[in-house]
CSV table of C-alpha atoms and ligand atoms in Angstrom, one decimal:
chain,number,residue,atom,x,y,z
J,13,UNK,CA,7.1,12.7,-12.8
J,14,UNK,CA,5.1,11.4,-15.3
J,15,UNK,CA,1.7,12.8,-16.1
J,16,UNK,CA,2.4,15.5,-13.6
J,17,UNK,CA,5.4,17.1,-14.7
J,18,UNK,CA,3.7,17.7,-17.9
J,19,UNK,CA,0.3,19.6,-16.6
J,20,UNK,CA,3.1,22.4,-15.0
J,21,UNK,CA,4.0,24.0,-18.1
J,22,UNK,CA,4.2,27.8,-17.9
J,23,UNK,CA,4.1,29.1,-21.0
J,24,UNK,CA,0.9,27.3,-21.8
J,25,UNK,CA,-0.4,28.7,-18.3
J,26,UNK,CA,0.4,32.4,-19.5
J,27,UNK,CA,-1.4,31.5,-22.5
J,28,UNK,CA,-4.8,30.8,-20.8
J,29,UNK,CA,-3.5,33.4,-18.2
J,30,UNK,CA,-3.6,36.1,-21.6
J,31,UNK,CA,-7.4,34.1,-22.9
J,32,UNK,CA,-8.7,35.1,-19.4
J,33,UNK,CA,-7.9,38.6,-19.4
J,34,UNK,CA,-8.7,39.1,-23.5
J,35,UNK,CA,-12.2,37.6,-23.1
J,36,UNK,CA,-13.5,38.8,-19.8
J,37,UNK,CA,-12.9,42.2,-20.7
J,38,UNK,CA,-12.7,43.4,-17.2
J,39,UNK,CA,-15.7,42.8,-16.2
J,40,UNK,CA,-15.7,41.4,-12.3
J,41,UNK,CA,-16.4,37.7,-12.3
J,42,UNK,CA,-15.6,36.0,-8.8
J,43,UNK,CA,-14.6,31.9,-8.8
J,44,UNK,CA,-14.3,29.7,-6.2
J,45,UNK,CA,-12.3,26.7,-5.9
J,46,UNK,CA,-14.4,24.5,-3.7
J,47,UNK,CA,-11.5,22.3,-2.8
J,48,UNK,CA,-8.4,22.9,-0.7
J,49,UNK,CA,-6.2,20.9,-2.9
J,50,UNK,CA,-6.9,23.5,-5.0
J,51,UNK,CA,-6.7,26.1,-2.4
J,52,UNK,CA,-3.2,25.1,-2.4
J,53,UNK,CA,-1.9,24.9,-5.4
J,54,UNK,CA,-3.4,28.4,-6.3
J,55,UNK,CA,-1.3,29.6,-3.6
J,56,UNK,CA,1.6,27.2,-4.6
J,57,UNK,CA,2.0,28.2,-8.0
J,58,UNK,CA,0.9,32.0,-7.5
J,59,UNK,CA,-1.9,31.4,-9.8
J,60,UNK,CA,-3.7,34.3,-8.2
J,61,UNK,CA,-1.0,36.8,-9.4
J,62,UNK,CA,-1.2,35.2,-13.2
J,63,UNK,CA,-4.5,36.6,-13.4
J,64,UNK,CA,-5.7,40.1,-14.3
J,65,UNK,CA,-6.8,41.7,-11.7
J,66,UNK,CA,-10.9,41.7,-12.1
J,67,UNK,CA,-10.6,37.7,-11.6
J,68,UNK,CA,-11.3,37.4,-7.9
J,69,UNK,CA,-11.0,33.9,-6.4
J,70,UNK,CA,-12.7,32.4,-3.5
J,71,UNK,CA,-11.8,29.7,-1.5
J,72,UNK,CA,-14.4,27.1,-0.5
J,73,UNK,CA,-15.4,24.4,2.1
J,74,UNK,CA,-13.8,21.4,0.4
J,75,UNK,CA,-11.0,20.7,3.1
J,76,UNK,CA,-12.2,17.9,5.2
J,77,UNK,CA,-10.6,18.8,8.0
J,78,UNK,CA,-11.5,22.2,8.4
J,79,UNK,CA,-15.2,21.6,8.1
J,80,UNK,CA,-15.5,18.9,10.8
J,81,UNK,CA,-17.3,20.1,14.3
J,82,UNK,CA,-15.7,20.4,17.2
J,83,UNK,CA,-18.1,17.9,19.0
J,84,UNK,CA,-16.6,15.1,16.5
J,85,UNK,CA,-12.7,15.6,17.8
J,86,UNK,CA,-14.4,15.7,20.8
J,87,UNK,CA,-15.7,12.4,20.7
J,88,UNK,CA,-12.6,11.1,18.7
J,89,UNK,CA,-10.6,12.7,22.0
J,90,UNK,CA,-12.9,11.2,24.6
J,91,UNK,CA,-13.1,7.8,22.7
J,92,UNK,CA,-8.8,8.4,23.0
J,93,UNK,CA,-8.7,7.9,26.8
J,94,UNK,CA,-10.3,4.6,27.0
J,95,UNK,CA,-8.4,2.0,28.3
J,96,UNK,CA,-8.6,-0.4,25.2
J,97,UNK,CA,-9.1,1.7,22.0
J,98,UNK,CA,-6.2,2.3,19.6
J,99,UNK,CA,-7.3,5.2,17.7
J,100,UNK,CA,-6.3,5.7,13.9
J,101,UNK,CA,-6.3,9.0,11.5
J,102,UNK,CA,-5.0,10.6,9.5
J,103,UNK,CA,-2.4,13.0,10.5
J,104,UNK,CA,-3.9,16.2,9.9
J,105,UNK,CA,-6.7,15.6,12.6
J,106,UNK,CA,-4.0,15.1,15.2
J,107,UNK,CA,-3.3,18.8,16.1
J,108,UNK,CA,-6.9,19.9,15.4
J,109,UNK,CA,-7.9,22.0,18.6
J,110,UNK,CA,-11.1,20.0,20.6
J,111,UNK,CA,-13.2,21.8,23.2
J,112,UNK,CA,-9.9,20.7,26.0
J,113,UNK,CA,-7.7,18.8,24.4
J,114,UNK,CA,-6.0,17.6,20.5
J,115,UNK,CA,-5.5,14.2,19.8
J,116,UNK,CA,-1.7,15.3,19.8
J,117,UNK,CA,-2.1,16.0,23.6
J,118,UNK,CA,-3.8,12.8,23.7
J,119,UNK,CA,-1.0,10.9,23.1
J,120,UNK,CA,1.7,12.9,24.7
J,121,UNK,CA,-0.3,12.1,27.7
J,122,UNK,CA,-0.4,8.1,27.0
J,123,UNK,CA,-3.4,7.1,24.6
J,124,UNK,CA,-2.3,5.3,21.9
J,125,UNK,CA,-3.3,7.2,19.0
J,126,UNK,CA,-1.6,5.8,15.5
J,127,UNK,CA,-1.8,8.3,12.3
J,128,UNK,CA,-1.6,5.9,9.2
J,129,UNK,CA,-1.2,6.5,5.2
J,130,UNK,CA,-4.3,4.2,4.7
J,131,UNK,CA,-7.9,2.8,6.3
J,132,UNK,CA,-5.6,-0.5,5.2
J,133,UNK,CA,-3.3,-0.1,7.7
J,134,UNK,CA,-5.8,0.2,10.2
J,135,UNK,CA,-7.2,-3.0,9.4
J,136,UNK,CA,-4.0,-4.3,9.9
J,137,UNK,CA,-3.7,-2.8,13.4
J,138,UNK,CA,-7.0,-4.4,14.3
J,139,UNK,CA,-5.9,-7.9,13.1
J,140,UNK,CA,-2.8,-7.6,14.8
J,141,UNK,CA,-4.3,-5.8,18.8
J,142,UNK,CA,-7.2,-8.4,19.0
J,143,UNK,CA,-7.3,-7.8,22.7
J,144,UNK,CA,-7.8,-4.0,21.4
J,145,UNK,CA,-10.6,-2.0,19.8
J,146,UNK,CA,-9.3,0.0,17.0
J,147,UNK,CA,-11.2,2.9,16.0
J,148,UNK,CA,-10.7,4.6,12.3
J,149,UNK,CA,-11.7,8.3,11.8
J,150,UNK,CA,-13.4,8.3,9.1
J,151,UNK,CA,-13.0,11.9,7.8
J,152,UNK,CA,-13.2,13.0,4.2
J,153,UNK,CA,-15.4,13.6,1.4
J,154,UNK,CA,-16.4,11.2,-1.7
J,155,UNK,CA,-12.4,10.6,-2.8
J,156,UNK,CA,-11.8,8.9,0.6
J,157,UNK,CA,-15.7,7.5,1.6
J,158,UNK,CA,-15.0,4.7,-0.8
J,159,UNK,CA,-11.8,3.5,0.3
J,160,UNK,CA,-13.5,3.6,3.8
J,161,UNK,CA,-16.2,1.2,2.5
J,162,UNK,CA,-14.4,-1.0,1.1
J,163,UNK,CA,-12.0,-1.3,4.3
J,164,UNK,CA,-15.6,-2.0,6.3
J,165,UNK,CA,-16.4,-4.2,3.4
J,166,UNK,CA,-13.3,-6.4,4.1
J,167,UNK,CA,-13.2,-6.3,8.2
J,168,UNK,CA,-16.7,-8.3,7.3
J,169,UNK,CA,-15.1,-10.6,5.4
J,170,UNK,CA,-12.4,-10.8,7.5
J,171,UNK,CA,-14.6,-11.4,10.6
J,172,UNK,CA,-12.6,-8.6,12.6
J,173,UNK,CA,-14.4,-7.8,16.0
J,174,UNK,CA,-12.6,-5.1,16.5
J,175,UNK,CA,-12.4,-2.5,13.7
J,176,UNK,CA,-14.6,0.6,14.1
J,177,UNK,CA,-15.6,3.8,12.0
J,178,UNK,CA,-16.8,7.1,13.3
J,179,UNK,CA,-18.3,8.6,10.2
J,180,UNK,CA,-18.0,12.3,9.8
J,181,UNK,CA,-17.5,12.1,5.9
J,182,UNK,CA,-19.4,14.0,3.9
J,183,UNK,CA,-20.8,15.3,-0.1
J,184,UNK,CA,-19.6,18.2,-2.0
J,185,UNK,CA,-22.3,19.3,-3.8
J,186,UNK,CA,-24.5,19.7,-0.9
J,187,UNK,CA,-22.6,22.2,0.4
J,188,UNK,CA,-22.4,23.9,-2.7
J,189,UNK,CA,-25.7,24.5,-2.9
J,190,UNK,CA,-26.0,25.9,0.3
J,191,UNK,CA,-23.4,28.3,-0.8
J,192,UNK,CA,-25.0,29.7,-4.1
J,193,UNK,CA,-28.7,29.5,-2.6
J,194,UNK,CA,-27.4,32.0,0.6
J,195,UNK,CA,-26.9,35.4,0.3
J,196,UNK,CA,-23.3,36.0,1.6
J,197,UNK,CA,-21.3,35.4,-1.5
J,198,UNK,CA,-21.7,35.8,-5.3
J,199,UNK,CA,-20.1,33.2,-7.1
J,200,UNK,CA,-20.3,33.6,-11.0
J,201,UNK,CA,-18.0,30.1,-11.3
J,202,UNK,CA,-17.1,26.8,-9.7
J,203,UNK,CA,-13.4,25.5,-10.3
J,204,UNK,CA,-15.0,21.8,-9.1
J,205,UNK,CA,-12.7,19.4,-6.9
J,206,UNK,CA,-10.5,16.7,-9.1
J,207,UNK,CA,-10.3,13.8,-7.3
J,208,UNK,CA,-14.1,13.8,-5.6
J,209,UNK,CA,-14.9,14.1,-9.4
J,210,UNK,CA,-12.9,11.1,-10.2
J,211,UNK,CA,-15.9,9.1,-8.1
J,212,UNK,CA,-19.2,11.3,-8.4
J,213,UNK,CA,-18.1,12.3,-11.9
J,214,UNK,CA,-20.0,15.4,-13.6
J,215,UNK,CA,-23.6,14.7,-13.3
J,216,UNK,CA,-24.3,15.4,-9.7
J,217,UNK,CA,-23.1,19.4,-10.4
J,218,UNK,CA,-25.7,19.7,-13.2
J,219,UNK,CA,-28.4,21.2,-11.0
J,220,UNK,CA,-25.6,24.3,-10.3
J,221,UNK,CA,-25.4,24.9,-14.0
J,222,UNK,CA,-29.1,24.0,-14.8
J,223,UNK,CA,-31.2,25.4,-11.9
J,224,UNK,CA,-28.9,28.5,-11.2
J,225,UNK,CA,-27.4,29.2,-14.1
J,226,UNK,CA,-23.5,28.4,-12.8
J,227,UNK,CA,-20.9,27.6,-15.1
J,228,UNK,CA,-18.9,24.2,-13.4
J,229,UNK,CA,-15.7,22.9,-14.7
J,230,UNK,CA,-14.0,20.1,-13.1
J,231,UNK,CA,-10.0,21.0,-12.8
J,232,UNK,CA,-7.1,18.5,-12.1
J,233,UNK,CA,-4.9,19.8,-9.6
J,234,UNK,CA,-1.4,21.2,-11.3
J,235,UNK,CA,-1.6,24.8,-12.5
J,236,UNK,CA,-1.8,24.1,-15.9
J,237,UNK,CA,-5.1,22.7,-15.3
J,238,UNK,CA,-6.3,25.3,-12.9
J,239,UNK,CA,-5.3,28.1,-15.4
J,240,UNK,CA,-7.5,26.2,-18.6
J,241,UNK,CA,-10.0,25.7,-16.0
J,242,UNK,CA,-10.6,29.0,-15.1
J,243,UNK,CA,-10.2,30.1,-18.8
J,244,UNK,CA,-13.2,27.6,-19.5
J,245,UNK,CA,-15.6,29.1,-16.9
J,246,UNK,CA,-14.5,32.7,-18.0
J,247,UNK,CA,-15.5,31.1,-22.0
J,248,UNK,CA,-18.7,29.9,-20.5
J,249,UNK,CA,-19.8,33.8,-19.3
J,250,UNK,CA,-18.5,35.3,-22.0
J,251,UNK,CA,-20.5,32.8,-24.5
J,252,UNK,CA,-23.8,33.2,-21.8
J,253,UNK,CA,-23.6,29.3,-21.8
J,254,UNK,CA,-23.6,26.9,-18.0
J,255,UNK,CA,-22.7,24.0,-18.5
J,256,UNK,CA,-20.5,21.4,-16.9
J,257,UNK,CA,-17.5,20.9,-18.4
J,258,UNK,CA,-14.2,18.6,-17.5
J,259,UNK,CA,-11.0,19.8,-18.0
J,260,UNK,CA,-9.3,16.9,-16.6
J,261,UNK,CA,-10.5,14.5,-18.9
J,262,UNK,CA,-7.6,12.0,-17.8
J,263,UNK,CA,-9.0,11.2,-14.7
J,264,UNK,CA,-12.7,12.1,-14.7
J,265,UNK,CA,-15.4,10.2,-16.6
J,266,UNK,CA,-19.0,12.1,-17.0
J,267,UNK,CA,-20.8,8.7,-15.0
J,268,UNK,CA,-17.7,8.7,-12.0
J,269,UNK,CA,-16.1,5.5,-11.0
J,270,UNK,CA,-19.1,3.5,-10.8
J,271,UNK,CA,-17.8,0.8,-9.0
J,272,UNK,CA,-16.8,2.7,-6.2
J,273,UNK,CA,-19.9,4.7,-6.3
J,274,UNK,CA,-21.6,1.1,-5.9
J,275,UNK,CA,-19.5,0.3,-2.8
J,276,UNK,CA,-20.1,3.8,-1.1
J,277,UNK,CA,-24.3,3.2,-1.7
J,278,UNK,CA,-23.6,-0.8,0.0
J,279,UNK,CA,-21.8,0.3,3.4
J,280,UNK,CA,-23.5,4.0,3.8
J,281,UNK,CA,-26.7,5.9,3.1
J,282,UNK,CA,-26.9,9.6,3.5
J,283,UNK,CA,-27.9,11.4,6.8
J,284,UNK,CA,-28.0,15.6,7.6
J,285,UNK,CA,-24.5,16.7,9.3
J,286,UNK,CA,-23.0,19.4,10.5
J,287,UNK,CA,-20.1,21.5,8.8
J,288,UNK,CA,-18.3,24.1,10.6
J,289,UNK,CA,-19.6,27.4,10.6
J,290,UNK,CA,-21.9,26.6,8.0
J,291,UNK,CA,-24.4,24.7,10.4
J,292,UNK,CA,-26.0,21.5,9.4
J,293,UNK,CA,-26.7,20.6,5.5
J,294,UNK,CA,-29.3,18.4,5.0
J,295,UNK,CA,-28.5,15.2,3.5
J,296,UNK,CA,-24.8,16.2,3.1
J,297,UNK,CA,-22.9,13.4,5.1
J,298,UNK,CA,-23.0,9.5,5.2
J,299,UNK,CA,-23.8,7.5,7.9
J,300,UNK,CA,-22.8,3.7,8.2
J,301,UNK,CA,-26.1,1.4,7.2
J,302,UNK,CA,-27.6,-1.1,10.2
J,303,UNK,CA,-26.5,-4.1,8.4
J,304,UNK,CA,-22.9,-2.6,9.3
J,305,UNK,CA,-23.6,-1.6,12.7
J,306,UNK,CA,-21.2,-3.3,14.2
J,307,UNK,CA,-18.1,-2.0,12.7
J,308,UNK,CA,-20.0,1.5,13.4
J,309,UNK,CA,-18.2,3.4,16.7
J,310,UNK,CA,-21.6,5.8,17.2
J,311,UNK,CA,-23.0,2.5,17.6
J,312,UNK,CA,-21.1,1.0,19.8
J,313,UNK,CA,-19.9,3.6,22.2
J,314,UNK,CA,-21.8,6.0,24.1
J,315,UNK,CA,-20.7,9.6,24.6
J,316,UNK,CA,-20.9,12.3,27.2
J,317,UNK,CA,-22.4,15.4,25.8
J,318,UNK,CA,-20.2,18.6,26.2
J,319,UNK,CA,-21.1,22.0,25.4
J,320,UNK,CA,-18.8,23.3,22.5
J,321,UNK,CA,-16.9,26.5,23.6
J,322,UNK,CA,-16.4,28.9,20.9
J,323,UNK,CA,-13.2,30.0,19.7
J,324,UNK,CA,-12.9,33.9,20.6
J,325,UNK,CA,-11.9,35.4,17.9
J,326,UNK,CA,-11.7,32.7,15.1
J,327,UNK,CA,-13.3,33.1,11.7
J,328,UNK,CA,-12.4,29.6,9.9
J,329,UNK,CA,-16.6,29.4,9.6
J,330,UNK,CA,-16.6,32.8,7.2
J,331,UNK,CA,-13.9,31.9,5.8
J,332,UNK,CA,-15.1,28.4,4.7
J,333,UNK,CA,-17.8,30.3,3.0
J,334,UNK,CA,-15.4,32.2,1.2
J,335,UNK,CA,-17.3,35.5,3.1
J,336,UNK,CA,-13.9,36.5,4.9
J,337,UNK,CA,-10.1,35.8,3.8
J,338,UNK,CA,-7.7,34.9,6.6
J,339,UNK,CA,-6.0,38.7,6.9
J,340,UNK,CA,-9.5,39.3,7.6
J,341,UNK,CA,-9.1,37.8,10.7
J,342,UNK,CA,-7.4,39.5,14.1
J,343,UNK,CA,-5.8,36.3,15.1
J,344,UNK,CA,-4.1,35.6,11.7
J,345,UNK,CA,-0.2,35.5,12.3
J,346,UNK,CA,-0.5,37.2,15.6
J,347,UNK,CA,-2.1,34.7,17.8
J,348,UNK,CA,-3.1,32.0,15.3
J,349,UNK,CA,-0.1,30.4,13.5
J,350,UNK,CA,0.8,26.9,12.1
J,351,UNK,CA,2.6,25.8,15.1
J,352,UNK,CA,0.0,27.1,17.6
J,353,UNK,CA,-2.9,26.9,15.6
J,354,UNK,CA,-6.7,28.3,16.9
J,355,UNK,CA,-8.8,27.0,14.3
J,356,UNK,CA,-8.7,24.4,11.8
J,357,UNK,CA,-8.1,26.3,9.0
J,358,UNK,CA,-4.3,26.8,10.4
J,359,UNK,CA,-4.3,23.4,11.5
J,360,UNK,CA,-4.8,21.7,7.9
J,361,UNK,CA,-1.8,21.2,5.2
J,362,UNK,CA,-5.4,22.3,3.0
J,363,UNK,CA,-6.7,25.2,4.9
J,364,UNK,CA,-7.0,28.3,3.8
J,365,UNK,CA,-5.3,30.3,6.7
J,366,UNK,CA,-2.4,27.7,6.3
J,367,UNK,CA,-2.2,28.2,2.9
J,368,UNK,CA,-2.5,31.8,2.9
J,369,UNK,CA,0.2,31.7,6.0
J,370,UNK,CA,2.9,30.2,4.1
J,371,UNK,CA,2.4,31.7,1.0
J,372,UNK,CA,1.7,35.3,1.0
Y,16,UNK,CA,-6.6,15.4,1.7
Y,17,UNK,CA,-8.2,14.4,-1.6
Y,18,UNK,CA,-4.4,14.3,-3.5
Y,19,UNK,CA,-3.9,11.3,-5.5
Y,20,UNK,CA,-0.9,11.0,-7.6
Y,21,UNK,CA,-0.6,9.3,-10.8
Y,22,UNK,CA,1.1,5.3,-10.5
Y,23,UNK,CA,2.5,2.7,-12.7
Y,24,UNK,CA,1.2,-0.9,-11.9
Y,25,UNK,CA,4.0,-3.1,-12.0
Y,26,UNK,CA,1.7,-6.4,-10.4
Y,27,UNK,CA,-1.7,-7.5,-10.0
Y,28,UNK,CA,-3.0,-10.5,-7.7
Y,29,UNK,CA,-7.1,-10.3,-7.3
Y,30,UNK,CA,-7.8,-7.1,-5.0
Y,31,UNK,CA,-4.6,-5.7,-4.3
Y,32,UNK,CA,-1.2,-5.1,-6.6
Y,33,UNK,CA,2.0,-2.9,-6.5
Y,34,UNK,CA,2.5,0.7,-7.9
Y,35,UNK,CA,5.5,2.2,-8.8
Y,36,UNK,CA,6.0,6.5,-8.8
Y,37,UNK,CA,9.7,7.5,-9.0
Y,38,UNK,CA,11.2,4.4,-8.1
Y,39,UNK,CA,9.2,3.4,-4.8
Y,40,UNK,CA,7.2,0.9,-4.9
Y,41,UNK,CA,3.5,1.0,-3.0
Y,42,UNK,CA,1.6,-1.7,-2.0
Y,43,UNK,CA,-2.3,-0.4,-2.9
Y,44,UNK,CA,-6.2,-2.3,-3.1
Y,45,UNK,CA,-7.4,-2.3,-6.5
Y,46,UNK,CA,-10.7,-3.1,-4.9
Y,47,UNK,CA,-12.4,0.1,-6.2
Y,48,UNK,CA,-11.5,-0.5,-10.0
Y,49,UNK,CA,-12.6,-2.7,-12.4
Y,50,UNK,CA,-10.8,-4.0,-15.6
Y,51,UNK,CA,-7.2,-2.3,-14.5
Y,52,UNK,CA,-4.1,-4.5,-16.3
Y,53,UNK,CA,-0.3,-4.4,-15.7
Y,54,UNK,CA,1.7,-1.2,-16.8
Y,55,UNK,CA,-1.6,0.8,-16.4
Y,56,UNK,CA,-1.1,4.0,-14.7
Y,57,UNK,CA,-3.8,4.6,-12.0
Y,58,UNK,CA,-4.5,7.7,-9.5
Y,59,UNK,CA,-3.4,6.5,-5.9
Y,60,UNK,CA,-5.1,8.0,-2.9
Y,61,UNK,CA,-4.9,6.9,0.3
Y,62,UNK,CA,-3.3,3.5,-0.6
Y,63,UNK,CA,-6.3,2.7,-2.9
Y,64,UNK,CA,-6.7,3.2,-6.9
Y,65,UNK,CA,-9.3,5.5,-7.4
Y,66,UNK,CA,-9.3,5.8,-10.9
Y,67,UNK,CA,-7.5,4.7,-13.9
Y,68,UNK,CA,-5.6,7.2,-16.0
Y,69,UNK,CA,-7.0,7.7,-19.2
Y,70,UNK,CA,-3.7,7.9,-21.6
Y,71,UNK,CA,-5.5,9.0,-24.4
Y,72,UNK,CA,-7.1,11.9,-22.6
Y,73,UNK,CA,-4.1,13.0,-20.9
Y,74,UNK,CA,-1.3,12.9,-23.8
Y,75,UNK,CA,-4.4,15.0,-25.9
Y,76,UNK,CA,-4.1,17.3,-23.1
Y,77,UNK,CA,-0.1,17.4,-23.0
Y,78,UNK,CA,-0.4,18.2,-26.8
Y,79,UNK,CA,-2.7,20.9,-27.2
Y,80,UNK,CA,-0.5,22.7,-24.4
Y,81,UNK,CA,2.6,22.2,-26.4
Y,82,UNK,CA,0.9,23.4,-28.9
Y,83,UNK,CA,0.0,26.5,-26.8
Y,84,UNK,CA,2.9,27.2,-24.8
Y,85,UNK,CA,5.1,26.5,-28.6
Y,86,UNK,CA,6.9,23.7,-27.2
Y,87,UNK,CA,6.3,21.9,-30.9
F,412,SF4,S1,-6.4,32.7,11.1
F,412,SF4,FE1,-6.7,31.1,12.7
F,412,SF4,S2,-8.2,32.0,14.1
F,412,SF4,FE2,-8.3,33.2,12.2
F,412,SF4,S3,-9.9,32.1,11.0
F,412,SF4,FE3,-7.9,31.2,10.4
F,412,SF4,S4,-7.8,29.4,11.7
F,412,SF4,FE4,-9.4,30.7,12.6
């Protein structure tokens, strides 16, 4: 495929593979990949195995999925059993274990729950079940808040009554921070997400590089690109520089997509949210502005209040932080699997469990 | 959940237009972009175009790794 088949070539990889191990001259320098597109891929392409041995990477919070609460499916689950809701998702939240049920239970059981491709084809749900109220689940970080935006952008324009949103998106570099400023992990690198960078761009990582010294380079998602990524950061400590750099200069401009960055800021200002097993991060997710209210389900809809039972055993929250890897865990393989997953870190095509599952 | 893949756009008309990756053909929104023109290639995700390919960038890119992996 073009412009992807070319970004998989191995030789080069080896090379950068060889620069890593020449100039870090075995001294212990621990990466994370915030994003589990990466996650994947590292797995994928066994990029772990290319590198030398003192090169230790750490897998971060950046899979949607995995770092929504359980009182969100929850409320997704609960809003499921009304009588006139059509939910939509994406289909990695339907198997995501809730408090008592999964949306996947929720619809063998009769609510109509559709997974779709795009927030588009929601729209065209809603335009075509006016009698119904179709709820979107608006879960993702700043590669999917815009096309979420826009979507609410055009139900106004299309006068729809009866398109909803329940916001649990959230910001990357928030969570970063939290990450470098506790004490639990030493990170000496960030491999920073692709397609999030395609809309924020570079400038909203400088404070990682400028305020605590952390070399940040944006990586496209092939191996190729991981592999000159990591050689970059590795070039940054060896030369005592932080800066942030992009290595996927194709798709990432320094100033983002500015235009989409402009839509986010008209539908959605920021508000403190939770993240699983990291707790809440202040100013970290996006809430739907009043002038939208109406498309906004937390508006609209009110919602019992359930406890949250904790999942004996399951340590997705460490291992979001990159504090504990899934063999770490008790239930890994034995109890937790992809077809009965416990947490959703098994549950996601993106987690780490499920990635570390199928490929190791 | 933050994949996009790289698209050709075969037709424009105002917000939306269609994308072409090994022979299929995808309806997507072009709301998000400005300035995008037929034959562009633009990064798909989620039915939307999130950004447009920079060819320049990205066949710089291809040819320094050539150049590295001795493929010139
Ligand atoms: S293996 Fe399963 S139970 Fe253990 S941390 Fe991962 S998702 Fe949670």
């Amino acid at each position: 495929m073009k412009y992807i088949d070319e970004f998989r070539n191995k030789e080069a990889s080896l090379w950068f593979a060889g620069k890593v191990k020449k100039i870090s001259e075995n001294r212990d320098i621990t990466l994370m990949e915030v994003c589990g597109t990466h996650t994947m891929a590292i797995y994928r392409y066994g990029i772990k195995k290319m590198l030398p041995a003192n090169i230790r990477l750490l897998s971060g919070p950046g899979c949607p999925v995995c770092v929504t609460p359980d009182n969100y499916i929850d409320k997704a689950i609960e809003l499921s059993s009304k009588e006139d809701v059509i939910i939509t998702t994406f289909g990695d939240m339907m198997h995501v274990p809730g408090t008592e049920s999964s949306l996947d239970r929720q619809k063998a059981n009769g609510s109509d729950i559709q997974v779709v491709y795009s927030i588009i084809d929601a729209l065209k749900i809603a335009e075509k079940n006016i009698n119904k109220k179709v709820i979107f689940l608006g879960v993702g970080f700043e590669t999917t808040v815009p096309t979420i935006a826009s979507a609410i952008l055009q139900a106004k324009k299309m006068n729809l009554k009866n398109f909803f949103v329940i916001s649990a998106n959230k910001l990357i570099p928030p969570a970063m921070e939290v990450l470098v400023k506790g004490e639990k992990v030493n990170i000496d690198g960030f491999i920073c997400p692709a397609h999030v960078s395609t809309i924020i761009g570079a400038v909203p990582y400088r404070f990682l590089s400028e305020k605590y010294h952390i070399p940040c380079v944006i990586a496209g998602f092939e191996p190729t690109d991981i592999l000159q990524a990591i050689y970059l950061i590795v070039k940054q400590i060896a030369e005592n520089r932080s800066e942030v750099e992009i290595q996927y200069t194709r798709a990432v401009k320094n100033e983002g997509n500015k235009k989409a960055l402009s839509i986010i800021d008209n539908v959605f200002e920021d508000c403190d949210t939770e993240w699983r097993g990291i707790g809440e991060i202040k100013k970290s997710g996006l809430k739907i502005i009043d002038e939208f209210k109406n498309f906004d389900a937390e508006y609209l809809f009110t919602f019992e209040y359930k406890p949250v039972k904790k999942n004996l055993g399951c340590i997705c929250g460490n291992v979001l932080q990159g504090i504990n890897t899934p063999d770490e865990c008790k239930l890994f393989r034995k109890v937790c699997t992809p077809e009965s997953p416990v947490g959703p870190c098994m549950v996601s095509s993106e987690g780490t469990c499920a990635a570390y599952y199928k490929y190791t | 959940m933050c994949i996009a893949v790289p698209m050709k756009l075969l037709k424009i008309d105002g917000d939306t237009g269609s994308a072409e990756l090994g022979g299929i053909v995808k309806e997507v929104s072009l709301s998000l972009l400005d300035e995008v023109k037929v034959g562009d290639y633009v990064l798909i995700h989620a039915g939307f175009a999130i950004q447009k390919l920079d060819e320049k960038e990205a066949l710089d890119t291809i040819s320094l790794l050539n150049e590295l992996g001795g493929n010139d």
